[in-house]
mmCIF file of C-alpha atoms in Angstrom:
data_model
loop_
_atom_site.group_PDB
_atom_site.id
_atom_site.type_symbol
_atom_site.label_atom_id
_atom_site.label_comp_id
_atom_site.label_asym_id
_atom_site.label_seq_id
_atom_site.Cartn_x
_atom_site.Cartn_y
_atom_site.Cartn_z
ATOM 1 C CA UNK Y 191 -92.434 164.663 30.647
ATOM 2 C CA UNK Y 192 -95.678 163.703 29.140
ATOM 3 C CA UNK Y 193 -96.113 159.917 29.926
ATOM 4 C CA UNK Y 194 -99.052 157.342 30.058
ATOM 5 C CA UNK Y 195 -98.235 153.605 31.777
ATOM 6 C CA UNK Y 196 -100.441 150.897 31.490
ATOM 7 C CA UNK Y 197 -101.022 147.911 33.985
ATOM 8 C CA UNK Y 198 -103.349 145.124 34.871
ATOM 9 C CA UNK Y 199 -102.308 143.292 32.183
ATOM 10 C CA UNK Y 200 -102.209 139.092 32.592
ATOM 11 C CA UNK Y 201 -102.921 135.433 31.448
ATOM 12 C CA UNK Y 202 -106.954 135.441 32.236
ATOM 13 C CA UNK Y 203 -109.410 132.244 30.937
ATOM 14 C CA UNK Y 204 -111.700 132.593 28.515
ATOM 15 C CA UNK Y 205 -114.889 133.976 29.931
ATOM 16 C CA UNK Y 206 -113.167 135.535 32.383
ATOM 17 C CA UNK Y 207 -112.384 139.335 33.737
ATOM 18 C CA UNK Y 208 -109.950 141.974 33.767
ATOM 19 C CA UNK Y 209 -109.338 145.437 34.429
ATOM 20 C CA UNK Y 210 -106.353 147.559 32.930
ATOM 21 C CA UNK Y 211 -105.611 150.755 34.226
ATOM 22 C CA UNK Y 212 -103.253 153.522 32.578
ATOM 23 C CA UNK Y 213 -101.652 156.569 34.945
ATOM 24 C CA UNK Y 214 -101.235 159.305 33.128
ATOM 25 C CA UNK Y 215 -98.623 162.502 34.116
ATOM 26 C CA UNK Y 216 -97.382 165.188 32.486
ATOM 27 C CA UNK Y 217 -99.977 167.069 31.067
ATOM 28 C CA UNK Y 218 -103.824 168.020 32.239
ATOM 29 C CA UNK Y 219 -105.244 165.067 32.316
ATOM 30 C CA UNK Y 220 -109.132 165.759 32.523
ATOM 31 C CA UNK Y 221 -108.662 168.260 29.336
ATOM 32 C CA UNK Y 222 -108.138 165.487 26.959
ATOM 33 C CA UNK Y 223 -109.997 162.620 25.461
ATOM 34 C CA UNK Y 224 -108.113 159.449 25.835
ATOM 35 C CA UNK Y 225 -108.385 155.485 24.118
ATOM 36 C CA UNK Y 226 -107.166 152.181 24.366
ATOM 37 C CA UNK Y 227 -105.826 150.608 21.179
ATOM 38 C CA UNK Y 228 -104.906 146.652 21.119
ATOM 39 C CA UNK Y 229 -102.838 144.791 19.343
ATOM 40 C CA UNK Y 230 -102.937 141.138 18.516
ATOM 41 C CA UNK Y 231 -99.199 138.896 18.318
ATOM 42 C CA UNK Y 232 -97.832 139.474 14.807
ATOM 43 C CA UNK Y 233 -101.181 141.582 13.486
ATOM 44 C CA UNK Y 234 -101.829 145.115 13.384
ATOM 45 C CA UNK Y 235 -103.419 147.681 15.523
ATOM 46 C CA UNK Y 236 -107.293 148.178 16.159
ATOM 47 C CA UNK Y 237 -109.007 150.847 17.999
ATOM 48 C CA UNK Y 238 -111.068 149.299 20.837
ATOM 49 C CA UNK Y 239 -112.646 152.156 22.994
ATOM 50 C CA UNK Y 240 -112.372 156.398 23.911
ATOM 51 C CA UNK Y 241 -114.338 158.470 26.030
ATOM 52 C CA UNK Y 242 -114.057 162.341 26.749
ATOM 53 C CA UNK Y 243 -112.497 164.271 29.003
ATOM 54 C CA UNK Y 244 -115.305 164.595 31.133
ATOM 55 C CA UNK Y 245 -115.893 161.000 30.664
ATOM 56 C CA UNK Y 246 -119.120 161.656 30.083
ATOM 57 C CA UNK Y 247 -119.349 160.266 26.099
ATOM 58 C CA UNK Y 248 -117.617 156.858 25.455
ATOM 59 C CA UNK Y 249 -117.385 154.896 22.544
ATOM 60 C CA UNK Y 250 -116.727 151.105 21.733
ATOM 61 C CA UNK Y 251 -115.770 149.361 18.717
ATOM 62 C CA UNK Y 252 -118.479 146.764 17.397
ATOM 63 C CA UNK Y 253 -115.888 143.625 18.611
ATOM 64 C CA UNK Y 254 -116.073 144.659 22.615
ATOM 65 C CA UNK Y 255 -119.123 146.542 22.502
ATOM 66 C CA UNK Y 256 -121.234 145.155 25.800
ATOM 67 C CA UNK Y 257 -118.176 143.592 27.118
ATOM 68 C CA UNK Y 258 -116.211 146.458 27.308
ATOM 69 C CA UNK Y 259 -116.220 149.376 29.781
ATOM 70 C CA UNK Y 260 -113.932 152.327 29.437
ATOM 71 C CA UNK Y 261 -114.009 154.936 32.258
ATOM 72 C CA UNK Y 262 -111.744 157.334 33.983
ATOM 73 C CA UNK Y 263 -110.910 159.238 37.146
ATOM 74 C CA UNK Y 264 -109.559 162.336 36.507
ATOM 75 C CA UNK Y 265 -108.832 163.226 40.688
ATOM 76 C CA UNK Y 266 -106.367 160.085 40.134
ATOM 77 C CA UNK Y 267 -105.304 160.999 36.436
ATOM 78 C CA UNK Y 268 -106.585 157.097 35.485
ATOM 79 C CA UNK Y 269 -107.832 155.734 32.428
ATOM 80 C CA UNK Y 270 -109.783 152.036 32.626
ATOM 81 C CA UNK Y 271 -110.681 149.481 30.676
ATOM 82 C CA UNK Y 272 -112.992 147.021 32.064
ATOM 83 C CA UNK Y 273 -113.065 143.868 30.180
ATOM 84 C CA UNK Y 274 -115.726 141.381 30.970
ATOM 85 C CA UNK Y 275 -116.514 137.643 29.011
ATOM 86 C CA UNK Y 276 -113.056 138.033 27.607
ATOM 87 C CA UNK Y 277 -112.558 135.981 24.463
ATOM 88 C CA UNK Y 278 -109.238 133.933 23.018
ATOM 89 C CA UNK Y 279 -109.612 136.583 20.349
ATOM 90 C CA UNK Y 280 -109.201 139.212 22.687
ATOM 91 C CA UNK Y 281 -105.315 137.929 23.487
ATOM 92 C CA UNK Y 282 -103.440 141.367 22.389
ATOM 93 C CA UNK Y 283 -100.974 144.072 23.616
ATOM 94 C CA UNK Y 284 -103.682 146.977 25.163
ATOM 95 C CA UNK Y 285 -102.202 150.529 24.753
ATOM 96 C CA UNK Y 286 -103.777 153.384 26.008
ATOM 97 C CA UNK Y 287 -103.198 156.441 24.230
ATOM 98 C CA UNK Y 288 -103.769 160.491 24.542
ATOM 99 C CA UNK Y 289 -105.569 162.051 22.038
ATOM 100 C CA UNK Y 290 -103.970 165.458 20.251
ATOM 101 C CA UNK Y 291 -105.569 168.360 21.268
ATOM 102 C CA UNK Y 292 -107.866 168.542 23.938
ATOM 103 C CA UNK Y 293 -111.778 169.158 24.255
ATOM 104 C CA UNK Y 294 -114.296 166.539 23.245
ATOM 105 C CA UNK Y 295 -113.627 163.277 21.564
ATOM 106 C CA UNK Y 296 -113.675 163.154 17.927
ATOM 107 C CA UNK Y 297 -111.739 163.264 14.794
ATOM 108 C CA UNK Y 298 -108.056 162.770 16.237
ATOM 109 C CA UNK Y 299 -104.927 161.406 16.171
ATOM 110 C CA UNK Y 300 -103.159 159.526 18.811
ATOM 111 C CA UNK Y 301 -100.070 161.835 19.618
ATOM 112 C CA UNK Y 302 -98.905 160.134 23.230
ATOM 113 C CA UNK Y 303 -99.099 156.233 23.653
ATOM 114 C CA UNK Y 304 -97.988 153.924 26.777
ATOM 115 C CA UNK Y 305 -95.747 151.215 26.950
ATOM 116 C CA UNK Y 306 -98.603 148.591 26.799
ATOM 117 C CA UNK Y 307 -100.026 145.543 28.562
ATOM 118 C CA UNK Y 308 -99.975 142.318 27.602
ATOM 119 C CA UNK Y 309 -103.411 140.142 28.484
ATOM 120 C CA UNK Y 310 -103.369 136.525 27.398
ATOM 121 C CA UNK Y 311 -106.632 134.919 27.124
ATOM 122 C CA UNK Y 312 -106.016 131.185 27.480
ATOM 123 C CA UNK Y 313 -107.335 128.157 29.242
ATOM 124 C CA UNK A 291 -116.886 151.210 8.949
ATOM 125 C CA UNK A 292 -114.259 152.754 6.881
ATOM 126 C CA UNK A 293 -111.294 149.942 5.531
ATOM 127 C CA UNK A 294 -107.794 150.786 5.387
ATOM 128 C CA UNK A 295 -105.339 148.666 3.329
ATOM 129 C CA UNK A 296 -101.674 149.540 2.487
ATOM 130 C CA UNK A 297 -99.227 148.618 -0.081
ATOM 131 C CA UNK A 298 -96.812 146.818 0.192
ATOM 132 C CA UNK A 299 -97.367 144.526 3.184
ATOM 133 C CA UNK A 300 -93.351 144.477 3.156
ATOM 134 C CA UNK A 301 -90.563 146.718 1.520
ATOM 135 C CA UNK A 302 -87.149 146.087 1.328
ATOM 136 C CA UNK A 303 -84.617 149.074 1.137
ATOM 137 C CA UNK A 304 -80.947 150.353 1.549
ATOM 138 C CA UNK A 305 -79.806 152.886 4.005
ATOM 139 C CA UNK A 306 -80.309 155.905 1.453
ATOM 140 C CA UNK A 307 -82.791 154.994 -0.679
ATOM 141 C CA UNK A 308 -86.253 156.569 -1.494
ATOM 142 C CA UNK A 309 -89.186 154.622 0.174
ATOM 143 C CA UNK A 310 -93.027 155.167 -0.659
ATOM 144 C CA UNK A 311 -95.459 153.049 1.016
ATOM 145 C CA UNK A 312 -99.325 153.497 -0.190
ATOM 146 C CA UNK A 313 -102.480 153.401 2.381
ATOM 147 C CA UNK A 314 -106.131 153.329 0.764
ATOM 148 C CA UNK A 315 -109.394 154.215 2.520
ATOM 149 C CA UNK A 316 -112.423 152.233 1.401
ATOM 150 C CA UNK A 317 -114.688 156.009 0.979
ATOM 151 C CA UNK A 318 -113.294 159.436 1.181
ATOM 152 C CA UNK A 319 -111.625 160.710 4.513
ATOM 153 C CA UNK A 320 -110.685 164.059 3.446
ATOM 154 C CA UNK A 321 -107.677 164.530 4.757
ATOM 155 C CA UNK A 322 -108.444 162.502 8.256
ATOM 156 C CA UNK A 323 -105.083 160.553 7.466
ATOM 157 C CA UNK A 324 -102.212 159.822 9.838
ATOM 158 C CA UNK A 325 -98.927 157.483 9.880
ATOM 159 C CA UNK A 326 -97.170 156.175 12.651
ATOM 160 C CA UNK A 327 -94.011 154.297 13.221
ATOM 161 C CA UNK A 328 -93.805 151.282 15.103
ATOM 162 C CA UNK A 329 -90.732 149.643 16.140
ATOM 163 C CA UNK A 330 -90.359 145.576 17.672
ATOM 164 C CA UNK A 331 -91.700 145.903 21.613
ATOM 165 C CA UNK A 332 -92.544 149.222 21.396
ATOM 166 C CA UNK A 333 -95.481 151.470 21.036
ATOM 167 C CA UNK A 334 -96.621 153.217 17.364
ATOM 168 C CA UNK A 335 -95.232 156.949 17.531
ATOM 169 C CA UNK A 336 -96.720 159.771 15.517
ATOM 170 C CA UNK A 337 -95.349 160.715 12.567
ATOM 171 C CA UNK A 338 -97.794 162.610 9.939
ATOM 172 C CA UNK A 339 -101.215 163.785 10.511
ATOM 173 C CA UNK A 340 -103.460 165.537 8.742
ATOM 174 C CA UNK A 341 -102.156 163.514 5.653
ATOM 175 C CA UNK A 342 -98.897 165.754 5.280
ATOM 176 C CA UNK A 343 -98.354 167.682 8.469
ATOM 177 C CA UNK A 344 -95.275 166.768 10.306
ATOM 178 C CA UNK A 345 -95.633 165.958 14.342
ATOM 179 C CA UNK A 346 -93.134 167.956 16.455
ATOM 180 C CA UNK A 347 -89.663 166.386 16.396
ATOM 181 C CA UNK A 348 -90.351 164.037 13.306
ATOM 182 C CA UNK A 349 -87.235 164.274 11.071
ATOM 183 C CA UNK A 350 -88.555 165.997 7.552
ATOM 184 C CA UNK A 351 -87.005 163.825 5.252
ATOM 185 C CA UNK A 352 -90.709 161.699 6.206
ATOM 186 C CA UNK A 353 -93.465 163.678 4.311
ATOM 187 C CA UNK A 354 -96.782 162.340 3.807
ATOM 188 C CA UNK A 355 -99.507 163.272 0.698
ATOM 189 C CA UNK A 356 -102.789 162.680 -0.707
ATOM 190 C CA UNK A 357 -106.843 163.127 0.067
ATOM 191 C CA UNK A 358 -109.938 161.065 -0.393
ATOM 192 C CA UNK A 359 -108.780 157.623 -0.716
ATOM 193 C CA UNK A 360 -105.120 157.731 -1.185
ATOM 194 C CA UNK A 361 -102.308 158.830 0.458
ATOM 195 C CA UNK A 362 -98.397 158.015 0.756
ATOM 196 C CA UNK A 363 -95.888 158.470 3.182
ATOM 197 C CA UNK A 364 -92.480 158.915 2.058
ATOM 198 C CA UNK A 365 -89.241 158.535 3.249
ATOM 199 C CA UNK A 366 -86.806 160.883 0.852
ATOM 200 C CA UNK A 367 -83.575 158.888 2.455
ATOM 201 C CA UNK A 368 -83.932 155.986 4.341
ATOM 202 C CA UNK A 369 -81.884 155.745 7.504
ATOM 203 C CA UNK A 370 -80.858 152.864 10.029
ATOM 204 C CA UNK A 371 -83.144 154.210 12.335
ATOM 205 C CA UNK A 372 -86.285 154.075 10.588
ATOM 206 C CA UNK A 373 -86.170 150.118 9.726
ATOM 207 C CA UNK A 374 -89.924 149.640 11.739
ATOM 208 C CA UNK A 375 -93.137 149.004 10.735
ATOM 209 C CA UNK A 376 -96.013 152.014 9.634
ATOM 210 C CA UNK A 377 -99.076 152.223 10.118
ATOM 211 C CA UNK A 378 -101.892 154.307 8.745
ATOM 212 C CA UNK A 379 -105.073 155.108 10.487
ATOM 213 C CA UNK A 380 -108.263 157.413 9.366
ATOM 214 C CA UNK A 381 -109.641 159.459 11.717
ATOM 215 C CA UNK A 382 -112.283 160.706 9.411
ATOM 216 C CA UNK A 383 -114.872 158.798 11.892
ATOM 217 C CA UNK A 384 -114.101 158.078 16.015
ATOM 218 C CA UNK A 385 -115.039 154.443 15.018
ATOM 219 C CA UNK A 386 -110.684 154.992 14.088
ATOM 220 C CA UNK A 387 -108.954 151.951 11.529
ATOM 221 C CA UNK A 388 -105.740 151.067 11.195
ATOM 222 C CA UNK A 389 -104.364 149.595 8.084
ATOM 223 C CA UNK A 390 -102.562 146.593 8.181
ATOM 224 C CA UNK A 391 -98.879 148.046 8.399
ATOM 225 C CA UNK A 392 -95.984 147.796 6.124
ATOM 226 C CA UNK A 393 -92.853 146.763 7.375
ATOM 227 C CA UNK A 394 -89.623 148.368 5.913
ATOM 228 C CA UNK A 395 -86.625 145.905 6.346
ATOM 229 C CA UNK A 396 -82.868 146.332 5.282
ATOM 230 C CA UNK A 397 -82.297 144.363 1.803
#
C-alpha cells in the first residue's frame, strides 16, 4: 500500500525551529518528486515547498522562502521540511504529498497525501 | 502568481441532487486544473485532473470541465458520502494555488 506519514509536528515559539519529516512506503521513492502543502485552522490549502527526485531542484513559495528548507533522503525513503524563524502565521496542518507520475518536478498533481502534522506556533 | 477563487464558498444540497461548484484562474492554465475532496481531519484526496480526467477509483458520477480560466466540477447525484469540502488547484506553474474551497453541506 502506497502510504506517506508525517511527524515532527508540535507547539514551537515564535522565532523558533522545527523539523518535520514524512516516511514514505509503497512505491519507489527516489523516482518521484514530492511537496509539503499546509493548511491553516478553518482556511484552505497552500503549497509551501517540492523538490525532485534527485533532490537536486527545490522550490519554495514566496511566504517561507529563506526560512524554509525542503530536502530528502532517498536511502531512508524521507522527505524534510526544515523550518527556521517560524512565524504565528506559520500555525497550520503540514502535509506532505507525492506527486503523480514520476521524473522531474513540474506541472503535477498531488495524487498520494499523508495524514498530516500539526505545528502550533505560539508563545 | 496565478489566483484561484471558487464559487460558492458554501452549497447546500440533498442526497440526489445535481451539484456544480465553479473555480476561476486569474490567467489561462490550459487545462493545468485539478479538484480534490477534503473531508473534517483528513487529508484532500484526488479527484479530477487534467480538468476532466477521472483519478483511479473516483466514482464517475464526479466529472469535471472547462479550460483557460474556468472550470466546474460536478457532482451528477449527490451522495452521503461526498458531504466534504473541494478544492481546486492549478498546476499550470510549480509555484501550485489552491482556491479557497467550497464546502457542500446537507440542507
Amino acid at each position: 500500500e502506497v502510504q506517506l506519514l508525517e511527524s515532527g509536528g508540535g507547539l514551537v515559539q515564535p522565532g523558533g525551529s522545527l523539523r518535520l519529516s514524512c516516511a514514505a512506503s509503497g512505491f519507489t521513492f527516489s523516482r518521484y518528486a514530492m511537496t509539503w502543502v499546509r493548511q491553516a485552522p478553518g482556511k484552505g490549502l497552500e503549497w509551501v515547498s517540492g523538490l525532485s527526485g534527485s533532490g537536486v531542484s527545490t522550490y519554495h513559495a514566496d511566504s517561507v522562502k529563506g526560512r524554509f528548507t525542503i530536502s530528502r533522503d532517498n536511502s531512508k525513503n524521507t522527505l524534510y521540511l526544515q523550518m527556521y524563524s517560524l512565524r504565528v502565521d506559520d500555525t497550520a496542518v503540514y502535509y506532505c504529498a507525492k506527486l503523480k507520475n514520476g521524473g522531474d518536478y513540474g506541472s503535477d498533481v498531488f495524487d498520494i497525501w499523508g495524514q498530516g502534522t500539526m505545528v502550533t506556533v505560539s508563545s | 502568481d496565478i489566483q484561484m477563487t471558487q464559487s460558492p464558498s458554501t452549497l447546500s444540497a440533498s442526497v440526489g441532487d445535481r451539484v456544480t461548484i465553479t473555480c476561476r484562474a486569474s490567467q489561462s492554465i490550459s487545462s493545468w486544473l485539478a479538484w480534490y475532496q477534503q473531508k473534517p481531519g483528513k487529508a484532500p484526496k484526488l479527484l479530477i485532473y487534467d480538468a476532466s480526467s477521472l483519478e483511479s477509483g473516483v466514482p464517475s458520477r464526479f466529472s469535471g470541465s472547462g479550460s483557460g480560466t474556468e472550470f466546474t466540477l460536478t457532482i451528477s447525484s449527490l451522495q452521503p458520502d461526498d458531504f466534504a469540502t473541494y478544492h481546486c488547484q492549478q498546476y499550470n506553474s510549480y509555484l501550485f494555488t489552491f482556491g479557497p474551497g467550497t464546502k457542500v453541506d446537507i440542507k
